[in-house]
Structures are given as structure tokens and as C-alpha cells.
Coordinates of C-alpha atoms (C1' of nucleotides) in Angstrom, one line a residue:
Chain A
M1 CA -14.1 -14.6 19.8
K2 CA -16.2 -13.0 22.3
T3 CA -19.9 -13.3 21.2
D4 CA -21.2 -10.9 23.6
S5 CA -19.8 -8.1 22.3
T6 CA -22.0 -5.2 21.1
T7 CA -23.0 -4.6 17.2
E8 CA -21.3 -1.5 17.4
D9 CA -17.8 -3.3 18.5
K10 CA -18.2 -6.1 15.8
I11 CA -18.1 -3.7 12.9
K12 CA -15.4 -2.4 14.4
E13 CA -13.9 -5.4 14.7
A14 CA -14.2 -6.2 11.2
A15 CA -13.7 -3.1 10.0
K16 CA -10.0 -3.2 11.9
Q17 CA -9.4 -6.8 10.1
V18 CA -10.3 -5.8 6.4
F19 CA -8.8 -2.1 6.1
I20 CA -5.7 -3.2 7.1
A21 CA -5.3 -6.1 5.1
K22 CA -6.5 -5.0 1.8
G23 CA -6.8 -0.8 2.4
F24 CA -9.4 1.7 1.9
S25 CA -9.8 1.2 -1.8
G26 CA -9.1 -2.8 -1.5
C27 CA -12.3 -3.6 -0.2
T28 CA -16.1 -2.6 -0.4
S29 CA -18.6 -1.6 3.1
R30 CA -20.2 -5.4 2.3
E31 CA -17.6 -6.8 2.4
I32 CA -17.0 -5.2 6.2
A33 CA -20.9 -6.2 6.4
K34 CA -20.5 -9.4 5.6
A35 CA -17.5 -10.0 7.5
A36 CA -19.0 -8.6 10.6
G37 CA -22.0 -11.1 10.3
M38 CA -24.4 -8.4 9.3
N39 CA -26.3 -5.9 6.4
V40 CA -24.4 -3.5 4.8
A41 CA -26.8 -1.1 5.8
L42 CA -25.9 -1.6 9.8
V43 CA -22.8 -0.3 9.2
N44 CA -24.2 3.2 8.0
Y45 CA -26.4 2.6 10.4
Y46 CA -24.1 3.1 13.1
F47 CA -21.2 4.9 11.2
R48 CA -21.8 7.2 8.4
S49 CA -20.3 6.1 5.5
K50 CA -16.5 3.8 4.8
S51 CA -14.9 7.1 5.0
A52 CA -16.0 7.7 8.4
L53 CA -15.7 4.3 9.6
F54 CA -12.6 4.0 8.1
K55 CA -11.2 7.2 9.5
I56 CA -11.7 5.8 13.1
I57 CA -10.1 2.6 12.1
F58 CA -7.0 4.4 10.8
E59 CA -6.8 6.7 14.3
A60 CA -7.3 3.9 16.7
A61 CA -4.2 2.0 14.7
M62 CA -2.3 5.0 14.9
G63 CA -3.0 4.8 18.5
D64 CA -2.0 1.1 18.9
F65 CA 1.3 1.8 17.4
L66 CA 2.1 5.0 19.2
L67 CA 1.1 3.9 22.6
S68 CA 4.3 1.5 23.2
M69 CA 6.5 4.2 21.5
L70 CA 5.3 6.6 24.0
D71 CA 5.4 4.2 27.2
V72 CA 8.6 3.3 26.7
F73 CA 10.3 6.6 26.3
N74 CA 8.2 8.2 29.1
T75 CA 10.2 6.0 31.3
S76 CA 12.9 7.8 33.5
L77 CA 15.9 4.6 32.1
P78 CA 19.2 6.2 30.5
L79 CA 19.0 6.8 26.7
E80 CA 20.7 3.3 25.8
D81 CA 18.3 1.4 27.6
K82 CA 15.4 2.9 26.3
L83 CA 16.2 2.5 23.0
R84 CA 16.5 -1.4 23.8
N85 CA 13.3 -1.6 25.2
Y86 CA 11.7 0.5 22.1
L87 CA 13.5 -1.8 19.9
D88 CA 12.2 -5.0 22.1
R89 CA 9.0 -3.3 22.1
E90 CA 8.1 -2.4 18.8
Y91 CA 9.5 -5.9 17.8
A92 CA 7.0 -7.4 19.5
F93 CA 4.2 -5.1 18.5
L94 CA 4.6 -5.8 15.2
T95 CA 4.8 -9.4 15.7
K96 CA 1.8 -9.2 16.7
Y97 CA 0.4 -6.4 14.5
P98 CA 2.4 -6.7 11.2
E99 CA 0.8 -5.4 8.7
I100 CA 0.0 -2.3 10.8
P101 CA 2.5 -0.2 9.8
S102 CA 2.0 -0.6 5.7
F103 CA -1.3 0.4 6.7
I104 CA -0.1 3.4 8.0
I105 CA 2.1 4.7 5.8
N106 CA 0.1 3.7 3.0
E107 CA -2.8 5.6 3.5
M108 CA -0.8 8.2 4.9
G109 CA 1.2 8.5 1.4
R110 CA -2.1 8.2 -0.7
K111 CA -2.6 12.3 -2.4
E112 CA -6.0 11.8 -2.6
G113 CA -6.7 9.4 0.8
V114 CA -8.9 10.2 3.7
H115 CA -7.6 13.1 4.8
I116 CA -6.9 12.9 8.8
D117 CA -5.1 15.1 11.5
N118 CA -2.4 13.4 12.9
T119 CA -0.4 16.2 14.0
A120 CA -1.5 16.0 17.6
V121 CA -0.6 12.3 17.5
F122 CA 2.7 13.5 16.2
Q123 CA 3.2 16.2 18.9
C124 CA 2.5 13.3 21.7
I125 CA 6.0 12.0 20.9
E126 CA 7.7 15.4 21.1
H127 CA 6.1 15.8 24.2
T128 CA 7.9 13.1 26.1
G129 CA 11.3 14.9 25.2
I130 CA 12.8 11.7 23.9
F131 CA 14.3 14.4 21.2
E132 CA 16.0 16.6 23.4
E133 CA 16.9 13.6 26.1
C134 CA 19.2 12.5 22.5
L135 CA 20.7 15.9 21.7
M136 CA 21.8 16.5 25.7
E137 CA 23.5 12.8 25.2
Q138 CA 25.1 14.3 22.2
K139 CA 26.7 17.4 23.7
A140 CA 27.6 15.0 26.6
G141 CA 29.7 12.5 24.4
R142 CA 27.9 9.8 24.8
M143 CA 26.2 9.8 21.8
R144 CA 27.4 10.0 17.8
E145 CA 26.1 13.4 16.5
I146 CA 24.1 12.5 14.1
D147 CA 20.5 14.1 13.2
I148 CA 17.5 13.3 14.9
T149 CA 16.2 12.7 11.8
S150 CA 18.2 10.2 10.7
I151 CA 18.0 8.8 14.1
T152 CA 14.1 8.0 14.0
L153 CA 14.8 6.7 10.4
L154 CA 17.4 3.9 11.8
M155 CA 15.0 3.7 14.3
M156 CA 12.1 3.0 11.7
S157 CA 13.3 1.4 9.0
N158 CA 15.1 -1.0 10.8
C159 CA 11.7 -2.2 12.8
Q160 CA 9.4 -2.0 10.0
F161 CA 10.8 -2.7 7.1
P162 CA 11.0 -6.2 8.5
F163 CA 7.6 -6.4 8.6
M164 CA 6.4 -4.4 5.9
G165 CA 8.4 -6.1 3.6
A166 CA 8.6 -9.7 4.7
A167 CA 6.7 -11.3 1.4
V168 CA 9.9 -10.0 -0.6
I169 CA 12.5 -11.1 1.4
K170 CA 10.3 -14.6 1.9
Q171 CA 10.7 -14.7 -1.9
V172 CA 14.4 -14.0 -2.3
H173 CA 15.4 -16.4 0.2
A174 CA 12.8 -19.1 -0.3
L175 CA 11.7 -18.7 3.6
S176 CA 8.7 -20.1 4.9
D177 CA 6.4 -18.4 7.3
E178 CA 7.5 -20.2 10.2
Q179 CA 11.4 -19.6 9.2
Y180 CA 10.9 -16.2 8.7
E181 CA 9.6 -15.5 11.3
K182 CA 12.2 -17.1 13.5
Q183 CA 14.6 -15.1 11.3
L184 CA 13.0 -12.0 12.8
V185 CA 14.1 -13.2 16.2
Q186 CA 17.0 -13.2 15.5
H187 CA 17.1 -10.1 13.3
K188 CA 15.7 -8.2 16.1
Q189 CA 19.1 -9.3 18.1
I190 CA 21.2 -7.9 14.9
V191 CA 19.6 -5.2 14.6
T192 CA 19.7 -4.1 18.5
D193 CA 23.8 -4.7 18.1
M194 CA 24.3 -2.5 15.3
L195 CA 21.7 0.3 16.6
I196 CA 23.7 0.4 19.7
G197 CA 26.6 0.0 18.5
Y198 CA 26.4 2.7 16.1
L199 CA 24.7 5.6 18.2
F200 CA 26.9 4.6 21.3
P201 CA 30.5 3.9 20.3
E202 CA 32.0 3.9 23.6
S203 CA 29.6 1.7 25.2
K204 CA 30.9 -1.1 26.9
S205 CA 28.1 -3.4 26.0
T206 CA 28.6 -2.9 22.3
Q207 CA 29.4 -6.6 21.4
I208 CA 27.8 -8.4 24.2
T209 CA 24.4 -7.9 23.8
Q210 CA 22.8 -11.8 24.6
K211 CA 19.2 -12.9 24.5
Chain B
M1 CA 7.2 14.8 -23.3
K2 CA 7.9 13.2 -26.8
T3 CA 4.8 13.3 -28.8
D4 CA 6.1 10.6 -31.4
S5 CA 5.5 7.9 -29.0
T6 CA 3.3 5.5 -30.1
T7 CA -0.1 5.0 -29.0
E8 CA 0.8 1.3 -26.8
D9 CA 3.8 3.1 -25.4
K10 CA 1.6 6.5 -24.8
I11 CA -0.6 4.0 -22.4
K12 CA 2.0 2.1 -21.0
E13 CA 3.7 5.6 -19.7
A14 CA 0.3 6.7 -18.3
A15 CA -0.2 3.4 -16.9
K16 CA 3.1 3.0 -15.0
Q17 CA 2.7 6.7 -13.6
V18 CA -1.1 6.0 -12.2
F19 CA -0.8 2.1 -11.0
I20 CA 2.8 3.1 -8.8
A21 CA 1.2 6.0 -7.8
K22 CA -2.5 5.0 -6.4
G23 CA -2.2 1.1 -6.9
F24 CA -4.2 -1.3 -8.6
S25 CA -7.2 -0.9 -6.9
G26 CA -6.7 2.7 -6.1
C27 CA -6.9 3.6 -9.5
T28 CA -9.3 3.1 -12.3
S29 CA -9.4 1.9 -16.2
R30 CA -10.2 5.7 -17.3
E31 CA -8.0 7.2 -15.1
I32 CA -5.5 5.7 -17.2
A33 CA -7.0 6.0 -20.6
K34 CA -7.6 9.5 -19.4
A35 CA -3.8 10.2 -18.5
A36 CA -2.8 8.9 -21.5
G37 CA -5.2 11.1 -23.5
M38 CA -7.6 9.0 -25.1
N39 CA -10.6 6.0 -24.7
V40 CA -10.9 3.6 -22.6
A41 CA -11.9 1.3 -25.2
L42 CA -8.5 1.5 -26.9
V43 CA -6.8 1.0 -23.1
N44 CA -8.2 -2.7 -23.4
Y45 CA -7.4 -2.8 -27.4
Y46 CA -4.1 -3.0 -26.8
F47 CA -4.1 -5.0 -23.5
R48 CA -6.8 -7.1 -23.0
S49 CA -7.7 -6.0 -19.3
K50 CA -6.8 -4.2 -16.3
S51 CA -4.9 -6.8 -15.0
A52 CA -3.1 -7.5 -17.7
L53 CA -1.8 -4.3 -17.8
F54 CA -1.3 -4.1 -14.2
K55 CA 1.0 -7.2 -15.0
I56 CA 3.2 -5.6 -17.3
I57 CA 3.8 -2.5 -15.3
F58 CA 4.1 -4.4 -12.1
E59 CA 6.8 -6.7 -13.7
A60 CA 8.7 -3.4 -15.6
A61 CA 9.0 -1.6 -12.4
M62 CA 10.2 -4.8 -10.6
G63 CA 12.6 -5.5 -13.6
D64 CA 14.1 -1.6 -12.8
F65 CA 14.0 -2.0 -9.3
L66 CA 16.6 -5.3 -9.6
L67 CA 18.5 -4.0 -12.5
S68 CA 20.6 -1.3 -10.6
M69 CA 20.7 -4.8 -7.8
L70 CA 22.4 -6.5 -10.5
D71 CA 25.1 -5.0 -12.6
V72 CA 26.3 -3.7 -9.1
F73 CA 26.9 -7.2 -7.9
N74 CA 27.9 -8.3 -11.0
T75 CA 31.2 -6.5 -11.1
S76 CA 34.4 -7.8 -9.5
L77 CA 35.2 -5.4 -7.3
P78 CA 36.0 -6.2 -3.8
L79 CA 32.6 -7.0 -1.5
E80 CA 32.5 -4.1 1.0
D81 CA 33.3 -1.6 -2.5
K82 CA 30.1 -3.4 -4.0
L83 CA 28.4 -3.1 -0.9
R84 CA 29.2 0.9 -1.0
N85 CA 27.8 0.7 -5.2
Y86 CA 25.2 -1.1 -3.9
L87 CA 24.1 2.0 -1.4
D88 CA 25.2 4.6 -4.1
R89 CA 23.2 3.5 -6.5
E90 CA 20.1 2.1 -4.6
Y91 CA 19.4 5.9 -2.8
A92 CA 19.9 7.9 -6.5
F93 CA 17.4 5.1 -8.0
L94 CA 14.9 5.6 -5.4
T95 CA 15.3 9.4 -5.4
K96 CA 14.2 9.0 -8.9
Y97 CA 11.8 6.4 -8.8
P98 CA 10.6 7.1 -4.8
E99 CA 7.2 5.2 -5.1
I100 CA 8.4 2.2 -6.8
P101 CA 8.9 -0.1 -3.2
S102 CA 5.9 0.8 -1.8
F103 CA 4.4 0.1 -4.9
I104 CA 5.9 -3.5 -5.1
I105 CA 5.9 -4.2 -1.7
N106 CA 2.1 -3.4 -1.6
E107 CA 1.1 -5.6 -4.7
M108 CA 3.2 -8.6 -3.6
G109 CA 1.8 -8.8 -0.3
R110 CA -1.7 -8.1 -1.1
K111 CA -3.4 -11.6 -0.7
E112 CA -5.8 -11.5 -3.3
G113 CA -3.5 -9.3 -5.6
V114 CA -2.9 -9.9 -9.5
H115 CA -0.5 -13.3 -8.9
I116 CA 2.5 -13.0 -10.7
D117 CA 5.9 -15.2 -10.8
N118 CA 8.7 -13.8 -9.4
T119 CA 10.8 -16.4 -9.0
A120 CA 12.9 -16.3 -12.2
V121 CA 13.1 -12.0 -11.4
F122 CA 14.7 -13.0 -7.9
Q123 CA 17.0 -16.0 -9.5
C124 CA 18.7 -12.9 -10.9
I125 CA 19.8 -12.1 -7.9
E126 CA 21.2 -15.7 -6.6
H127 CA 22.7 -16.2 -9.8
T128 CA 25.1 -12.8 -9.5
G129 CA 27.1 -15.4 -6.6
I130 CA 26.8 -12.5 -4.1
F131 CA 25.5 -14.7 -1.5
E132 CA 28.4 -16.9 -1.8
E133 CA 30.6 -14.0 -1.9
C134 CA 29.6 -12.9 1.5
L135 CA 30.0 -16.1 2.8
M136 CA 33.3 -16.3 1.6
E137 CA 34.4 -12.9 3.4
Q138 CA 32.6 -14.4 6.5
K139 CA 34.6 -17.6 6.5
A140 CA 38.1 -15.5 5.8
G141 CA 37.3 -13.7 8.9
R142 CA 36.6 -10.2 6.5
M143 CA 33.0 -10.3 7.4
R144 CA 30.5 -10.3 10.8
E145 CA 29.3 -14.1 10.5
I146 CA 25.1 -12.8 10.2
D147 CA 22.6 -14.5 8.4
I148 CA 22.2 -14.1 4.6
T149 CA 19.1 -12.9 5.2
S150 CA 19.3 -10.7 7.7
I151 CA 22.0 -8.9 5.1
T152 CA 19.8 -8.4 2.9
L153 CA 17.0 -7.3 5.7
L154 CA 20.0 -4.7 6.7
M155 CA 20.4 -3.2 3.1
M156 CA 17.0 -3.2 2.3
S157 CA 15.3 -1.4 5.6
N158 CA 17.6 1.3 5.2
C159 CA 17.3 2.3 1.6
Q160 CA 14.3 1.7 1.0
F161 CA 12.2 2.9 4.5
P162 CA 13.3 6.2 4.2
F163 CA 11.5 6.6 0.6
M164 CA 8.8 4.4 1.9
G165 CA 7.8 6.4 5.1
A166 CA 9.0 9.5 3.7
A167 CA 5.1 11.0 4.5
V168 CA 5.3 9.7 8.2
I169 CA 8.9 11.2 8.6
K170 CA 8.3 14.4 7.5
Q171 CA 5.4 14.7 9.9
V172 CA 6.4 13.6 13.0
H173 CA 9.8 16.1 11.7
A174 CA 7.7 18.5 10.6
L175 CA 9.8 18.3 7.5
S176 CA 9.2 20.1 3.9
D177 CA 9.8 18.0 0.6
E178 CA 13.1 19.6 -0.1
Q179 CA 14.6 19.7 3.7
Y180 CA 13.8 16.1 3.2
E181 CA 15.3 15.1 0.0
K182 CA 18.8 17.6 1.8
Q183 CA 18.0 14.6 4.9
L184 CA 18.1 11.6 2.8
V185 CA 21.3 12.6 0.9
Q186 CA 23.0 12.9 4.6
H187 CA 21.2 9.9 5.9
K188 CA 22.5 7.8 3.0
Q189 CA 26.2 8.4 4.2
I190 CA 25.1 7.7 8.0
V191 CA 23.8 4.7 6.5
T192 CA 26.9 3.2 4.4
D193 CA 28.9 4.5 7.4
M194 CA 26.4 2.1 10.1
L195 CA 26.6 -0.9 7.5
I196 CA 30.0 -1.4 6.6
G197 CA 31.1 -0.6 10.1
Y198 CA 28.8 -3.5 11.4
L199 CA 29.0 -5.8 8.6
F200 CA 33.0 -5.2 8.3
P201 CA 34.7 -4.2 11.9
E202 CA 38.0 -4.8 10.8
S203 CA 38.1 -2.3 8.1
K204 CA 40.1 0.4 8.0
S205 CA 37.5 3.2 6.3
T206 CA 34.8 2.3 8.8
Q207 CA 35.3 5.9 10.2
I208 CA 36.5 8.4 7.0
T209 CA 33.6 7.4 4.5
Q210 CA 33.5 10.5 2.7
K211 CA 31.0 12.5 0.5
Chain C
dA1 C1' -9.2 7.3 -56.5
dG2 C1' -10.5 2.9 -54.4
dC3 C1' -10.8 -1.1 -50.9
dA4 C1' -8.7 -3.8 -46.8
dA5 C1' -6.9 -3.9 -42.6
dT6 C1' -6.0 -0.7 -38.9
dT7 C1' -6.8 2.4 -35.2
dT8 C1' -9.9 4.8 -32.2
dT9 C1' -14.2 6.4 -30.8
dA10 C1' -19.0 6.6 -28.6
dA11 C1' -22.2 4.4 -26.7
dA12 C1' -23.9 0.3 -24.4
dC13 C1' -23.3 -3.5 -21.1
dA14 C1' -24.0 -6.0 -16.7
dA15 C1' -22.1 -6.3 -12.4
dG16 C1' -20.6 -4.0 -8.3
dC17 C1' -20.0 0.1 -5.6
dG18 C1' -21.4 3.7 -1.6
dT19 C1' -25.5 5.5 0.3
dT20 C1' -30.5 5.9 1.3
dT21 C1' -35.1 4.4 2.2
dA22 C1' -39.0 2.3 4.2
dA23 C1' -40.8 -1.5 6.2
dA24 C1' -40.1 -5.5 9.8
dA25 C1' -38.3 -7.2 13.8
dC26 C1' -37.3 -6.3 18.5
dA27 C1' -36.8 -4.1 23.1
dG28 C1' -38.9 -2.2 27.6
dA29 C1' -42.6 0.1 29.7
dG30 C1' -47.3 1.1 30.6
Chain D
dC1 C1' -51.2 -6.5 25.3
dT2 C1' -50.6 -2.2 23.3
dC3 C1' -47.8 1.9 22.2
dT4 C1' -43.0 3.5 22.2
dG5 C1' -38.1 3.8 20.2
dT6 C1' -34.5 1.3 18.7
dT7 C1' -32.4 -2.3 16.1
dT8 C1' -31.9 -4.4 11.8
dT9 C1' -33.3 -5.9 7.1
dA10 C1' -34.5 -6.1 2.4
dA11 C1' -34.8 -3.4 -1.7
dA12 C1' -33.8 0.3 -4.4
dC13 C1' -31.6 4.5 -5.3
dG14 C1' -27.9 7.0 -9.1
dC15 C1' -23.8 6.3 -10.2
dT16 C1' -18.7 4.4 -11.6
dT17 C1' -16.9 0.0 -13.0
dG18 C1' -14.2 -3.6 -16.2
dT19 C1' -15.8 -4.6 -20.8
dT20 C1' -17.6 -5.0 -25.1
dT21 C1' -19.9 -3.8 -29.5
dA22 C1' -20.5 -1.9 -33.2
dA23 C1' -19.7 2.1 -36.3
dA24 C1' -16.7 6.2 -37.5
dA25 C1' -11.9 7.7 -38.6
dT26 C1' -7.6 6.6 -40.2
dT27 C1' -3.3 4.1 -42.5
dG28 C1' -1.4 1.8 -46.3
dC29 C1' -1.5 -0.3 -50.7
dT30 C1' -2.5 -1.0 -55.9

DNA sequence: AGCAATTTTAAACAAGCGTTTAAAACAGAG
DNA sequence: CTCTGTTTTAAACGCTTGTTTAAAATTGCT
């Protein structure tokens, strides 16, 4: 740990850790302060309130979460390769920060949650032109003609659920943390094969994807 | 609403609604009491504490959640039909109770959550022999040879995520509640085609699944 | 009716919450 | 060192939390 970071950064780092692990209503201001090694009042000195701090942490997590997505979509690779890269990057990101999808989805789902305007964030995705690219590939007969929303659902489901539902799966199949980690590595390959095979039925590389 | 239900049942029903919508730490005892139309003390008169009540609600939700799964697996249909039935039943269940997977997964994931022993519940799944059946089909060459855990992951990911992540998807694609509901109907079909096609590559009915 | 047990309520409890206050510790400039 | 503004702290604020108490209302029984 770097100890030369500013007080403000130390609070943000502690808040990130605690908020993501426990959610907004699952933790207290004092808990965050203690994790940062300081007084409660200092947290409110730098950030006005628990809600204000949460908003900052949430938006940062959202940003991190979409970053890898964006710079894959902004490359000029063929769509099928973009999809492979996306799956690669997403699994790498989620292996590093496995709690983020749960965090985002929960806090977005809560009716009385801290309200945050995400429209700008999501417009970034649309702005990459990835959706239009799919439509073009579909019209050209190279991609299966299914709804764009369903494509998003397929991608997100098969990337994020294995991390969100880790606790359940580990219990169902009596797996240790290390075993599940290995499982995820091979599951990424399965998901890639399945999705590529389904979305690009004619693709020559459907069956022979290797690690 | 039936008004002739007992006080105990009224509390349980209110608690179910509130706990599932907001989570354990996202709501208060008084909130549950008010939802049931009564005093706080009465909640603790019937159930000893908030935690004890939560435990009951959680285990009931867990039971409901696994019920449809179990009696599909306990039929004597061919595996591929079981899988189709499972997807059908699971989407029907989740359409009715869309918040349950988030609820279960969150509360299981929280480190400091109310501790509950689920081993018995999960042994029920194993006891149906569904896993052995998969292994037999794989040995017979009728099913793709992938890990049982990955099969579970594929099924759960593609069933549960579309409901858990509804808020995110709706925002990304700017969909109304009704639009997303329709989306889910057609997504179920896509998921069925994709999973059957992937898991049973030789199946004659891969491409012609109808509603 | 009257009595005992059960059910419901209002009120209070200590503990913890988010937030604020006012004073202490610290820093840099003169 | 002194004076300034900034950073940090301890303590307190009012409020809500989960839980308990003790009295009131209700029920069932004889």
C-alpha cells in the first residue's frame, strides 16, 4: 500500500472498498472512516455526506466498468474479433474486480437508492457505433438476426453472472475459491465458443477456438 | 388481498415483500410492521428478532426458487426436454418473482450476512440425479462434454441475469417496462435455441424451436 | 357474568446512525 | 516566534435503529 497518498484519496479508496463489498445501506460512515484510519468527521469534511461520497464512488466504478468495453468497441477489428476481445477483457476485469457488477446492478435496482444520472455513461456505448455494426453484419448475413438488446443480454449474462453468483455456484457444486477460479478460466472459453458459434453460425473458427 | 389470514401470516407476507425488495440491511423492522399494518413489537412477539424473521423469509424464498427446478428434474423425460422445461419454468417463475435471484445472491454473497445453512437445499438438486444424467448423456455422445459446473453456470446465467440486470439493460437500450417484458419473452426463445444447440450439437430440433 | 391466557399496543430502552460544532494540531509565511 | 489558514480530532447533536417492558385490549372458557 502506498502511504504517500493524500487524505482525500485514502478516504476514496477505503470508501470504494467498503461500499462495493457491503453496499450503501450495508455500511456506516464510521466504518469507512476506520478503514481509512481516521475520524468520521474528516470524511464529511472532504465529502459533504455519505450520499455524496457514495455518488462519487459509484460513478467511478461505473466508469471503470465501461472503460474496457469502450476501448474494445472503438477498435477497427472485425466484429467477431471485437466480441472475442470483449469477452477476454471482461473476464479479466471481472476477475480483478468481481464485486463490481453486483454493486452496480443492486444500487441501480433499488427504488430508493441514491439517484444518479447514468444516461451520459450509456450514451458512450451507443456512440462507439457497435450497435450499428451489428445491424450491418446481420444485413450482410454474417451474423444471426437477433435483437440488439438480446445480444447485449447474452454478452452480459454470460460474463457477469458467473461472478455475481459465485457464492451460489460454489455452494451447489461444493467448490473452493481456487477451484472456482479455475472453473471461471475454462468457462470463459466455453462461453466464447457458445456465443461465437451462435451469433456467427457460418464462422469457420466456431469449433476450434483455443486458449 | 385476503384479509382473513392470521397475524403471523400477514407479517410474513409483508416481510417477504419488503426484504426481497430492499434486502436485510436496506429496511427496518418498523417498515415491515407498517407494511403489515401493525405495531413493531408485534413482529418481535411472533418472530424473536429481525434476523430470525429474515432467516425464515430467506429460506422460504430459497425453497420457492428451487421448487420448479426440482420437479422438472424429477420427471422422466429425455434430458433435452428436461432442459427445455427447465428454461420454460424458470422464466415463468422469474417473470412472477423477478427480484428473488438478486435477493438470494446478494444475501448469500455478503460476508457478514445472517448465516444460513443451505447445504440441505442444494443436496436436493444433487439428489434428483440430474448431474449423473448429464454425465451419462455425455458418455453416450449425445451431449457436449463440458464440465457440469459450467452447465449450471450457463443455465443460471442466461435465466437469472436478464431479471437481475433488468434496470441496467433498460437504461442501456432505453426500454420501458412493457418493452422489456416483451423482450424477455423473445429472449427466452433465443436462450433456449442457443443452449440446446450448444449442449446437443446433433439434435435435429436445434434450429426449429417454436413458441 | 367473570377470570385466565393470549394478542396487541404505546412507550421506553440503550446503542448506533449521519451530521455538526468547536476546539486542537499542524503548516507555511512574515 | 507569531499570526494565518488549513487539516484533524473529540464530543455532542437529534434521530432512528432493534429490542423490551408493562399495560391495555381481546379472546376463550366456565
